Amino acid sequence: MQNAQPQATPLVVAPRIQANLWIVLLVLTLGYFMILIDTTIVNVALPTMESGLHAGFDQVLWVVNAYILVYAVLLITAGRLGDIFGPRRLFLLGLALFTLASAACGLAQNADQLILFRTIQGIGAAVLTPQTLAILPNIFPPERRGAAFGILSSVAGLAVVVGPTVGGWLVTDFDWQSIFFLNVPIGIVTALAAFLLMPEIRTNRSPALDLPGVALASAGLFTLIYSLVESQRYAWGPINSFGAFSLGSTRWSVLSVYSLLAYSAAFLALFVWWETRARQPLLPLSLFRDRNFSVANLIFSVVGFPFAMFIVLSVFLQSVLGFSAIHTGLTLIPTSLSIMLVGPIAGRLSDRVNGKYVLLGGLFVATVGIVLTADALSLSDSTWGLVLPLAITGIGMGFVFAPMTTLAMRDVQPALAGAASGLLFTDRQVGQALGSAVIGSVLANRVASELPARAAQLAYQLPPAARGAFVARFQRASHGAQNFGARQSGVADPPHSAAQHLAALSHEVFAQAFLNAARPSLVICSGILLLATGFALGLRGGRSAEAARHVALAAEGEAA
């Protein structure tokens, strides 16, 4: 391959104010946390935005989707730009874009403005995110990187669950604008700290960007993420009717979910072909000569999938059990607390023992935790009934991310750390999008099939004359799109004259149908973690060559 070229060792330029490495890590994690929490915090504010901006729900959904799309598509390109121009510069640029766009989002007067500013937010987030993993290997010695990655990973896990809780509180006590204004002071403080305390990493590379590679990668990732994000809206079928046809049980057209997946595969195949010929490729394929990096990309692609369990649990707790958004977030806190507490421990442990076995243990414990969570779900659930299963899940995930990241980046050349981290973060985003699409589809289909059966079982509680209409209403509901909202009964337009008993019975039908659909959905998440465990068996454990040299030098110093 033409792109296998030697890489110069990066030069670490001292910051304006010399600070402890852990202080620099705190600055990195603060920016990273702000980016990650914004991917989830907006979800709980959508109904308020819909009424406040006088917009349709489909339009408001793009407040979320525009951010996710731009973020996922640009990660690889942004990582490579960090290799070329320096990760500190890109970190500051991304942080500035994100902070300014957050202020603009809070000031938006209509849905179109908000979608535009959320797109800019996504650009800033994509520019910032890969720089975190690119900077860490250059400033931390090998024997301390696991601990650093552990702290970073615990912050990532915390953001996934804390976002809806914080969002629910802000929207309840203030308004939807507050979730964006919150970023402004945090962004300013983080930018100032990064400017003063963060060292620059210079590679002395000529600033050349592989523009054809950028175009092909962006097209491939855009069509992939768009198709996954919109799969539920279009029921995995045509987006428009032009050239529509059926292939087995699947429905296609020139623009359909399946055709977009096919276009994505073609674009990404062309991208790989081009990268083997580019002089300065966007993604140097020499990275994949490292077995750990190659295997870690497979693991990153699937460990994001089980985070879809939080979608299932959030809907179950709110739509079935009637919890508020804040109550739901607090119920899920055991997972995030466990990840936050265990992550640094896992990182330190992976510095001292074979990180491969730490990762395998974490995947196994997380799998057990999800199975126990599925078993614990019931219509009489309380918050306390889910504490232990969710805590076990969090402990397992806490032991996954730090060793996985450490092993993935262990032997990556520092000059290619940006490109490597961009790909890892992209894999994780794709995995999360795929998980949401697949689990959402399974959940909707199972609920649709369960509704008529549950209605038929419970119809005996109604007068004989009302039973047929009751079951028929749920049969009609099962053929429509399943848009789960708080306290949804599963019946469209219940009659105003219906007795309270009928309303309660309708909710019971939906609750039982959803419960019967939620359990297999969670079991799928646990099965995906078992697949990740199989991939992890292919990792090489032990220390990197660089870490081994550090240990040998330390031993020689002690002997002298």
Coordinates of C-alpha atoms in Angstrom, one line a residue:
M1 CA 0.0 0.0 0.0
Q2 CA 1.3 3.4 -0.9
N3 CA 0.1 5.1 2.3
A4 CA 2.4 3.1 4.7
Q5 CA 4.9 5.9 5.4
P6 CA 7.0 6.5 8.5
Q7 CA 5.5 9.0 11.0
A8 CA 7.5 11.6 12.8
T9 CA 7.5 11.5 16.6
P10 CA 5.2 14.4 17.8
L11 CA 6.7 17.2 19.7
V12 CA 4.9 18.1 23.0
V13 CA 5.0 21.9 23.5
A14 CA 4.7 23.1 27.1
P15 CA 1.6 25.1 27.9
R16 CA 1.5 28.6 29.1
I17 CA 1.0 27.5 32.7
Q18 CA 2.6 24.2 33.7
A19 CA 0.0 22.1 35.5
N20 CA -0.4 18.6 36.9
L21 CA -1.4 16.0 34.2
W22 CA -4.5 15.2 36.1
I23 CA -5.6 18.8 36.0
V24 CA -5.1 18.7 32.2
L25 CA -7.2 15.5 32.1
L26 CA -9.9 17.3 34.1
V27 CA -10.1 20.0 31.4
L28 CA -10.3 17.3 28.7
T29 CA -13.0 15.4 30.4
L30 CA -15.0 18.5 31.1
G31 CA -15.2 19.4 27.4
Y32 CA -15.9 15.8 26.5
F33 CA -18.6 15.4 29.1
M34 CA -20.3 18.6 27.8
I35 CA -20.4 17.2 24.3
L36 CA -21.7 13.7 25.3
I37 CA -24.4 14.9 27.7
D38 CA -25.8 17.1 24.9
T39 CA -26.5 14.0 22.8
T40 CA -29.1 12.9 25.4
I41 CA -30.2 15.9 27.3
V42 CA -32.3 17.3 24.5
N43 CA -34.5 14.3 24.2
V44 CA -36.6 15.1 27.2
A45 CA -37.1 18.7 26.1
L46 CA -38.7 17.8 22.7
P47 CA -42.4 18.1 23.7
T48 CA -41.7 21.5 25.3
M49 CA -39.8 22.7 22.2
E50 CA -42.7 21.5 20.0
S51 CA -45.2 23.7 21.8
G52 CA -42.8 26.6 22.5
L53 CA -41.7 26.9 18.9
H54 CA -45.1 26.0 17.4
A55 CA -43.5 23.3 15.3
G56 CA -44.5 19.8 14.2
F57 CA -43.0 16.8 16.0
D58 CA -41.2 15.5 12.9
Q59 CA -39.6 18.9 12.6
V60 CA -38.6 19.0 16.2
L61 CA -37.1 15.5 15.9
W62 CA -34.5 17.0 13.6
V63 CA -33.2 19.0 16.6
V64 CA -31.8 15.7 17.7
N65 CA -31.1 14.1 14.3
A66 CA -29.2 17.0 12.8
Y67 CA -26.8 16.9 15.7
I68 CA -26.3 13.2 15.6
L69 CA -25.8 13.1 11.8
V70 CA -23.2 15.9 11.6
Y71 CA -21.4 14.6 14.7
A72 CA -21.0 11.0 13.5
V73 CA -20.1 12.0 9.9
L74 CA -17.3 14.4 10.7
L75 CA -15.5 12.4 13.5
I76 CA -12.9 10.7 11.2
T77 CA -12.2 13.9 9.3
A78 CA -11.8 15.9 12.5
G79 CA -9.5 13.3 14.0
R80 CA -7.2 13.6 11.0
L81 CA -7.3 17.4 11.1
G82 CA -6.0 17.1 14.7
D83 CA -3.1 15.0 13.4
I84 CA -2.3 17.7 10.8
F85 CA -2.9 20.9 12.7
G86 CA -2.5 19.8 16.3
P87 CA -5.2 18.4 18.6
R88 CA -5.1 21.4 21.1
R89 CA -6.0 23.8 18.3
L90 CA -8.8 21.6 17.1
F91 CA -10.0 21.1 20.7
L92 CA -10.2 24.8 21.2
L93 CA -11.9 25.4 17.8
G94 CA -14.5 22.7 18.5
L95 CA -15.2 24.0 22.0
A96 CA -15.6 27.6 20.7
L97 CA -18.0 26.4 18.0
F98 CA -20.0 24.3 20.4
T99 CA -20.3 27.0 23.0
L100 CA -21.3 29.8 20.6
A101 CA -23.8 27.4 18.9
S102 CA -25.2 26.5 22.3
A103 CA -25.9 30.2 23.0
A104 CA -27.5 30.6 19.6
C105 CA -29.7 27.5 20.2
G106 CA -31.0 29.1 23.4
L107 CA -31.9 32.3 21.5
A108 CA -33.5 30.5 18.5
Q109 CA -36.9 31.9 17.6
N110 CA -38.2 29.0 15.5
A111 CA -37.5 25.4 14.7
D112 CA -35.5 26.1 11.5
Q113 CA -33.1 28.3 13.4
L114 CA -32.7 25.8 16.2
I115 CA -32.0 23.0 13.7
L116 CA -29.3 25.2 12.0
F117 CA -27.6 26.0 15.3
R118 CA -27.8 22.4 16.4
T119 CA -26.0 21.4 13.2
I120 CA -23.2 23.9 14.1
Q121 CA -23.2 22.4 17.6
G122 CA -22.7 19.0 16.0
I123 CA -19.8 20.3 13.9
G124 CA -18.1 21.7 17.1
A125 CA -18.7 18.4 19.0
A126 CA -17.2 16.4 16.1
V127 CA -14.1 18.6 16.0
L128 CA -13.5 18.4 19.7
T129 CA -14.2 14.8 20.5
P130 CA -11.3 12.9 18.8
Q131 CA -8.8 15.2 20.2
T132 CA -9.3 13.8 23.7
L133 CA -8.0 10.4 22.8
A134 CA -5.3 12.0 20.6
I135 CA -3.9 14.2 23.4
L136 CA -3.9 11.6 26.2
P137 CA -1.3 9.1 24.8
N138 CA 1.1 12.0 24.1
I139 CA 1.0 13.5 27.7
F140 CA 0.6 10.4 29.8
P141 CA 3.3 7.7 30.1
P142 CA 2.3 4.2 29.1
E143 CA 2.1 2.9 32.7
R144 CA -0.5 5.6 33.6
R145 CA -2.6 5.7 30.5
G146 CA -5.1 3.1 31.7
A147 CA -6.0 5.2 34.7
A148 CA -6.4 8.3 32.5
F149 CA -8.6 6.4 30.0
G150 CA -10.6 5.0 33.0
I151 CA -11.5 8.5 34.2
L152 CA -12.4 9.5 30.6
S153 CA -14.6 6.4 30.2
S154 CA -16.3 6.9 33.5
V155 CA -17.3 10.4 32.4
A156 CA -18.6 9.0 29.1
G157 CA -20.8 6.4 30.9
L158 CA -22.0 9.1 33.3
A159 CA -23.2 11.4 30.5
V160 CA -25.4 8.7 28.9
V161 CA -27.7 8.4 31.9
V162 CA -27.3 11.8 33.6
G163 CA -28.3 13.7 30.5
P164 CA -32.1 12.9 30.7
T165 CA -32.1 13.6 34.4
V166 CA -30.5 17.0 34.2
G167 CA -32.6 17.8 31.1
G168 CA -35.8 16.8 32.9
W169 CA -34.9 19.0 35.9
L170 CA -34.0 22.0 33.7
V171 CA -37.1 21.7 31.5
T172 CA -39.4 21.3 34.5
D173 CA -38.0 24.1 36.7
F174 CA -37.0 26.5 33.9
D175 CA -37.6 26.0 30.1
W176 CA -36.1 24.2 27.2
Q177 CA -33.6 27.1 26.5
S178 CA -31.9 26.4 29.8
I179 CA -30.4 23.1 28.5
F180 CA -28.4 25.1 26.0
F181 CA -27.5 28.1 28.1
L182 CA -26.0 25.7 30.7
N183 CA -23.2 25.0 28.2
V184 CA -22.1 28.6 27.8
P185 CA -20.4 29.2 31.2
I186 CA -19.0 25.6 31.2
G187 CA -17.6 26.1 27.7
I188 CA -16.0 29.5 28.5
V189 CA -14.3 28.1 31.7
T190 CA -13.1 25.0 29.8
A191 CA -11.8 27.0 26.9
L192 CA -9.8 29.3 29.2
A193 CA -8.4 26.4 31.1
A194 CA -7.5 24.6 27.9
F195 CA -5.8 27.7 26.4
L196 CA -3.6 28.1 29.5
L197 CA -3.0 24.6 30.7
M198 CA -3.1 22.2 27.8
P199 CA 0.1 21.4 25.9
E200 CA 0.2 21.4 22.1
I201 CA 1.1 18.3 20.1
R202 CA 3.0 19.1 16.9
T203 CA 3.7 16.6 14.2
N204 CA 5.5 18.8 11.7
R205 CA 3.4 17.4 9.0
S206 CA 2.5 19.4 5.9
P207 CA -1.1 20.5 6.2
A208 CA -2.6 18.3 3.4
L209 CA -6.1 16.8 3.7
D210 CA -7.3 13.9 1.6
L211 CA -10.4 15.7 0.1
P212 CA -11.6 12.7 -2.0
G213 CA -11.4 10.6 1.1
V214 CA -13.3 13.2 3.1
A215 CA -16.1 13.2 0.4
L216 CA -16.4 9.4 0.2
A217 CA -16.2 8.8 4.0
S218 CA -18.8 11.6 4.6
A219 CA -21.2 10.3 2.0
G220 CA -20.9 6.8 3.3
L221 CA -21.4 7.7 6.9
F222 CA -24.2 10.2 6.1
T223 CA -26.3 7.6 4.2
L224 CA -25.6 5.0 6.9
I225 CA -26.5 7.1 9.9
Y226 CA -29.4 8.8 8.2
S227 CA -30.9 5.5 7.2
L228 CA -30.6 4.2 10.8
V229 CA -31.9 7.3 12.4
E230 CA -34.9 7.4 10.1
S231 CA -35.6 3.7 10.0
Q232 CA -38.4 3.8 12.5
R233 CA -40.1 6.9 11.0
Y234 CA -40.3 5.1 7.6
A235 CA -40.8 1.6 9.1
W236 CA -37.7 0.3 7.2
G237 CA -39.4 1.0 3.9
P238 CA -39.4 3.7 1.2
I239 CA -38.7 7.3 2.0
N240 CA -40.5 8.2 -1.3
S241 CA -42.4 6.0 -3.8
F242 CA -40.1 6.6 -6.9
G243 CA -39.0 3.2 -8.2
A244 CA -40.7 1.3 -5.4
F245 CA -40.5 -2.5 -5.4
S246 CA -40.5 -5.4 -2.9
L247 CA -37.7 -7.9 -2.4
G248 CA -39.0 -10.7 -0.2
S249 CA -40.4 -9.1 2.9
T250 CA -38.4 -5.9 2.4
R251 CA -39.7 -2.8 0.7
W252 CA -37.4 -0.7 -1.5
S253 CA -37.4 2.4 -3.7
V254 CA -34.7 4.7 -5.1
L255 CA -34.8 6.4 -1.7
S256 CA -35.6 3.9 1.0
V257 CA -33.9 2.8 4.2
Y258 CA -32.5 -0.4 2.6
S259 CA -31.3 1.4 -0.6
L260 CA -29.5 4.0 1.6
L261 CA -27.8 1.2 3.4
A262 CA -26.7 -0.2 0.0
Y263 CA -25.4 3.2 -1.1
S264 CA -23.5 3.5 2.2
A265 CA -21.8 0.2 1.6
A266 CA -20.8 1.3 -1.9
F267 CA -19.4 4.7 -0.7
L268 CA -17.5 3.1 2.1
A269 CA -16.0 0.4 -0.2
L270 CA -14.9 3.2 -2.6
F271 CA -13.4 5.0 0.4
V272 CA -11.3 2.0 1.4
W273 CA -10.2 1.5 -2.2
W274 CA -9.2 5.2 -2.5
E275 CA -7.3 5.1 0.9
T276 CA -5.0 2.4 -0.4
R277 CA -3.9 4.8 -3.2
A278 CA -3.9 8.2 -1.5
R279 CA -0.5 9.8 -0.7
Q280 CA -1.7 11.3 2.6
P281 CA -4.9 9.3 3.4
L282 CA -7.6 10.5 5.6
L283 CA -7.5 7.1 7.4
P284 CA -4.1 5.4 7.1
L285 CA -4.9 1.8 6.6
S286 CA -1.6 0.9 8.2
L287 CA -3.4 1.3 11.5
F288 CA -5.1 -2.0 10.9
R289 CA -1.8 -3.9 10.9
D290 CA -2.1 -3.6 14.6
R291 CA -4.3 -6.5 15.6
N292 CA -5.5 -4.8 18.8
F293 CA -6.7 -1.7 17.0
S294 CA -8.5 -3.8 14.4
V295 CA -10.2 -6.0 17.0
A296 CA -11.0 -3.0 19.2
N297 CA -12.8 -1.3 16.3
L298 CA -15.1 -4.4 16.1
I299 CA -15.7 -4.2 19.9
F300 CA -16.4 -0.4 19.7
S301 CA -18.9 -1.0 17.0
V302 CA -21.0 -3.4 19.1
V303 CA -20.6 -2.1 22.7
G304 CA -22.5 1.0 21.8
F305 CA -25.5 -1.2 20.8
P306 CA -26.6 -2.2 24.3
F307 CA -27.0 1.5 25.3
A308 CA -30.3 1.2 23.5
M309 CA -31.5 -0.6 26.7
F310 CA -31.9 2.9 28.2
I311 CA -34.4 3.8 25.5
V312 CA -36.4 0.7 26.5
L313 CA -36.2 1.4 30.2
S314 CA -37.0 5.1 29.8
V315 CA -40.2 4.3 27.9
F316 CA -41.1 1.5 30.3
L317 CA -40.7 3.7 33.4
Q318 CA -42.5 6.7 31.9
S319 CA -45.2 5.2 29.6
V320 CA -46.0 2.0 31.6
L321 CA -45.2 2.9 35.2
G322 CA -46.0 6.6 34.9
F323 CA -42.7 7.9 36.3
S324 CA -41.8 11.5 35.6
A325 CA -38.7 12.3 33.6
I326 CA -36.7 13.2 36.7
H327 CA -37.9 10.0 38.6
T328 CA -36.9 8.0 35.5
G329 CA -33.4 9.5 35.5
L330 CA -32.9 8.9 39.2
T331 CA -34.0 5.3 38.7
L332 CA -31.3 4.8 36.1
I333 CA -28.6 6.5 38.3
P334 CA -27.2 3.2 39.7
T335 CA -25.8 2.4 36.2
S336 CA -24.1 5.8 35.8
L337 CA -22.8 5.9 39.4
S338 CA -21.3 2.4 39.0
I339 CA -19.6 3.3 35.7
M340 CA -18.3 6.5 37.3
L341 CA -16.9 4.8 40.4
V342 CA -15.6 1.7 38.6
G343 CA -14.0 3.3 35.5
P344 CA -10.9 4.8 37.2
I345 CA -10.4 1.5 39.2
A346 CA -10.6 -0.5 35.9
G347 CA -8.2 1.9 34.3
R348 CA -5.6 1.5 37.1
L349 CA -6.1 -2.2 37.1
S350 CA -5.5 -2.4 33.3
D351 CA -2.2 -0.6 33.9
R352 CA -1.1 -3.4 36.3
V353 CA -2.5 -6.6 34.9
N354 CA -3.5 -7.9 31.5
G355 CA -6.2 -5.5 30.3
K356 CA -7.7 -8.1 28.1
Y357 CA -8.9 -10.1 31.1
V358 CA -10.3 -7.0 32.7
L359 CA -12.3 -6.3 29.6
L360 CA -13.6 -9.9 29.3
G361 CA -14.7 -9.8 33.0
G362 CA -16.4 -6.5 32.4
L363 CA -18.3 -7.7 29.4
F364 CA -19.5 -10.9 31.2
V365 CA -20.7 -8.9 34.3
A366 CA -22.5 -6.4 32.1
T367 CA -24.2 -9.2 30.2
V368 CA -25.4 -10.7 33.5
G369 CA -26.6 -7.3 34.6
I370 CA -28.7 -6.8 31.6
V371 CA -30.3 -10.2 31.8
L372 CA -31.1 -9.6 35.5
T373 CA -32.6 -6.2 34.5
A374 CA -34.9 -7.9 32.0
D375 CA -35.9 -10.5 34.6
A376 CA -36.6 -7.7 37.2
L377 CA -39.1 -5.8 35.0
S378 CA -42.7 -6.1 36.2
L379 CA -45.8 -4.0 36.2
S380 CA -45.4 -3.6 40.0
D381 CA -41.9 -2.3 39.7
S382 CA -40.5 0.3 42.0
T383 CA -37.2 2.1 41.7
W384 CA -35.6 -0.2 44.3
G385 CA -36.4 -3.3 42.4
L386 CA -34.1 -2.2 39.6
V387 CA -31.2 -0.9 41.7
L388 CA -29.1 -4.1 42.0
P389 CA -29.5 -5.2 38.3
L390 CA -28.7 -1.7 37.0
A391 CA -25.7 -1.4 39.4
I392 CA -24.3 -4.7 38.2
T393 CA -24.7 -3.6 34.6
G394 CA -22.9 -0.4 35.4
I395 CA -20.1 -2.2 37.2
G396 CA -19.6 -4.4 34.1
M397 CA -19.6 -1.5 31.7
G398 CA -17.2 0.4 33.9
F399 CA -14.7 -2.5 33.5
V400 CA -15.1 -2.4 29.7
F401 CA -14.3 1.1 28.4
A402 CA -11.0 1.9 30.0
P403 CA -9.1 -1.4 29.1
M404 CA -10.8 -1.4 25.7
T405 CA -9.6 2.1 24.9
T406 CA -6.1 1.4 26.4
L407 CA -5.7 -1.7 24.3
A408 CA -7.0 0.0 21.2
M409 CA -4.6 2.9 21.4
R410 CA -1.7 1.0 23.0
D411 CA 0.5 0.6 19.9
V412 CA -0.9 3.4 17.7
Q413 CA 1.8 5.8 16.5
P414 CA 1.3 9.1 18.3
A415 CA 1.3 10.9 15.0
L416 CA -1.8 8.9 13.9
A417 CA -3.7 9.1 17.3
G418 CA -6.2 11.6 15.9
A419 CA -7.2 9.5 12.9
A420 CA -7.3 6.4 15.2
S421 CA -9.5 8.0 17.8
G422 CA -11.8 9.5 15.2
L423 CA -12.5 6.0 13.8
L424 CA -13.1 4.6 17.3
F425 CA -15.6 7.3 18.2
T426 CA -17.3 6.8 14.8
D427 CA -17.6 3.1 15.4
R428 CA -19.2 3.8 18.7
Q429 CA -21.7 6.3 17.2
V430 CA -22.6 3.9 14.5
G431 CA -23.1 1.1 17.1
Q432 CA -25.4 3.3 19.1
A433 CA -27.4 4.4 16.1
L434 CA -27.7 0.7 15.0
G435 CA -28.7 -0.3 18.5
S436 CA -31.4 2.3 18.6
A437 CA -32.7 1.4 15.2
V438 CA -32.8 -2.4 15.7
I439 CA -34.0 -2.4 19.3
G440 CA -36.6 0.3 18.4
S441 CA -37.8 -1.8 15.5
V442 CA -38.0 -5.0 17.6
L443 CA -39.8 -3.2 20.4
A444 CA -42.4 -1.7 18.1
N445 CA -43.0 -4.9 16.2
R446 CA -43.4 -6.9 19.4
V447 CA -45.7 -4.4 21.0
A448 CA -47.8 -4.4 17.8
S449 CA -48.1 -8.2 17.8
E450 CA -48.9 -8.3 21.6
L451 CA -51.6 -5.6 21.7
P452 CA -54.5 -7.6 20.1
A453 CA -53.5 -10.7 22.1
R454 CA -53.5 -8.9 25.4
A455 CA -56.8 -7.1 24.5
A456 CA -58.4 -10.4 23.8
Q457 CA -57.3 -11.8 27.2
L458 CA -58.6 -8.8 29.1
A459 CA -61.8 -8.2 27.2
Y460 CA -63.8 -10.5 29.4
Q461 CA -63.8 -7.7 32.0
L462 CA -66.1 -5.6 29.7
P463 CA -69.8 -6.1 28.9
P464 CA -70.2 -8.6 26.0
A465 CA -71.4 -5.8 23.7
A466 CA -68.2 -3.8 24.1
R467 CA -65.7 -6.6 23.8
G468 CA -65.5 -6.8 20.0
A469 CA -65.0 -3.0 19.6
F470 CA -62.4 -3.1 22.3
V471 CA -60.3 -5.8 20.7
A472 CA -60.8 -4.3 17.2
R473 CA -59.4 -0.9 18.4
F474 CA -56.2 -2.6 19.5
Q475 CA -56.0 -4.5 16.2
R476 CA -56.1 -1.2 14.4
A477 CA -53.5 0.3 16.7
S478 CA -51.2 -2.6 16.1
H479 CA -51.0 -1.8 12.3
G480 CA -49.9 1.8 12.9
A481 CA -46.6 3.3 13.9
Q482 CA -45.7 2.7 17.6
N483 CA -44.8 6.2 18.9
F484 CA -44.5 5.6 22.7
G485 CA -45.4 8.6 24.8
A486 CA -45.9 9.1 28.5
R487 CA -48.9 7.2 29.8
Q488 CA -49.7 5.9 26.3
S489 CA -52.5 3.4 26.3
G490 CA -51.9 2.0 22.9
V491 CA -55.4 3.1 21.7
A492 CA -55.8 6.0 19.4
D493 CA -58.4 8.6 20.3
P494 CA -60.2 6.8 23.2
P495 CA -63.8 7.9 23.3
H496 CA -64.7 10.6 25.8
S497 CA -67.7 8.6 27.0
A498 CA -65.5 5.6 28.0
A499 CA -65.7 4.8 31.7
Q500 CA -62.7 5.1 33.9
H501 CA -62.6 1.3 34.0
L502 CA -62.2 1.2 30.2
A503 CA -59.3 3.7 30.3
A504 CA -57.6 1.7 33.1
L505 CA -58.1 -1.5 31.1
S506 CA -56.7 0.0 27.9
H507 CA -53.6 1.1 29.8
E508 CA -53.2 -2.4 31.2
V509 CA -53.3 -3.9 27.7
F510 CA -50.6 -1.5 26.6
A511 CA -48.5 -2.1 29.8
Q512 CA -48.6 -5.9 29.4
A513 CA -47.8 -5.7 25.7
F514 CA -44.9 -3.4 26.3
L515 CA -43.5 -5.5 29.2
N516 CA -43.7 -8.7 26.9
A517 CA -41.8 -6.7 24.2
A518 CA -39.2 -5.1 26.5
R519 CA -37.8 -8.3 27.9
P520 CA -36.7 -9.8 24.6
S521 CA -35.3 -6.4 23.5
L522 CA -33.0 -6.4 26.6
V523 CA -32.0 -10.0 25.9
I524 CA -30.9 -8.9 22.5
C525 CA -28.7 -6.3 24.1
S526 CA -27.1 -8.9 26.3
G527 CA -26.5 -11.1 23.3
I528 CA -24.6 -8.3 21.6
L529 CA -22.3 -8.1 24.6
L530 CA -21.6 -11.8 24.3
L531 CA -20.6 -11.1 20.6
A532 CA -18.3 -8.4 21.9
T533 CA -16.8 -11.0 24.3
G534 CA -16.0 -13.2 21.4
F535 CA -14.2 -10.4 19.6
A536 CA -12.3 -9.5 22.8
L537 CA -10.8 -13.0 22.8
G538 CA -8.8 -12.0 19.8
L539 CA -7.0 -9.1 21.6
R540 CA -3.3 -9.3 22.6
G541 CA -2.9 -8.5 26.3
G542 CA 0.2 -7.6 28.2
R543 CA 2.2 -4.3 27.9
S544 CA 3.1 -2.4 24.8
A545 CA 6.7 -2.2 23.7
E546 CA 6.9 1.4 24.9
A547 CA 5.5 0.4 28.4
A548 CA 7.9 -2.5 28.6
R549 CA 10.9 -0.2 27.9
H550 CA 9.6 2.1 30.7
V551 CA 9.4 -0.8 33.1
A552 CA 12.9 -2.1 32.1
L553 CA 14.4 1.4 32.6
A554 CA 12.8 1.7 36.0
A555 CA 14.1 -1.7 37.0
E556 CA 17.6 -0.7 35.8
G557 CA 17.4 2.5 37.8
E558 CA 16.4 0.6 41.0
A559 CA 19.2 -1.9 40.5
A560 CA 21.8 0.9 40.0

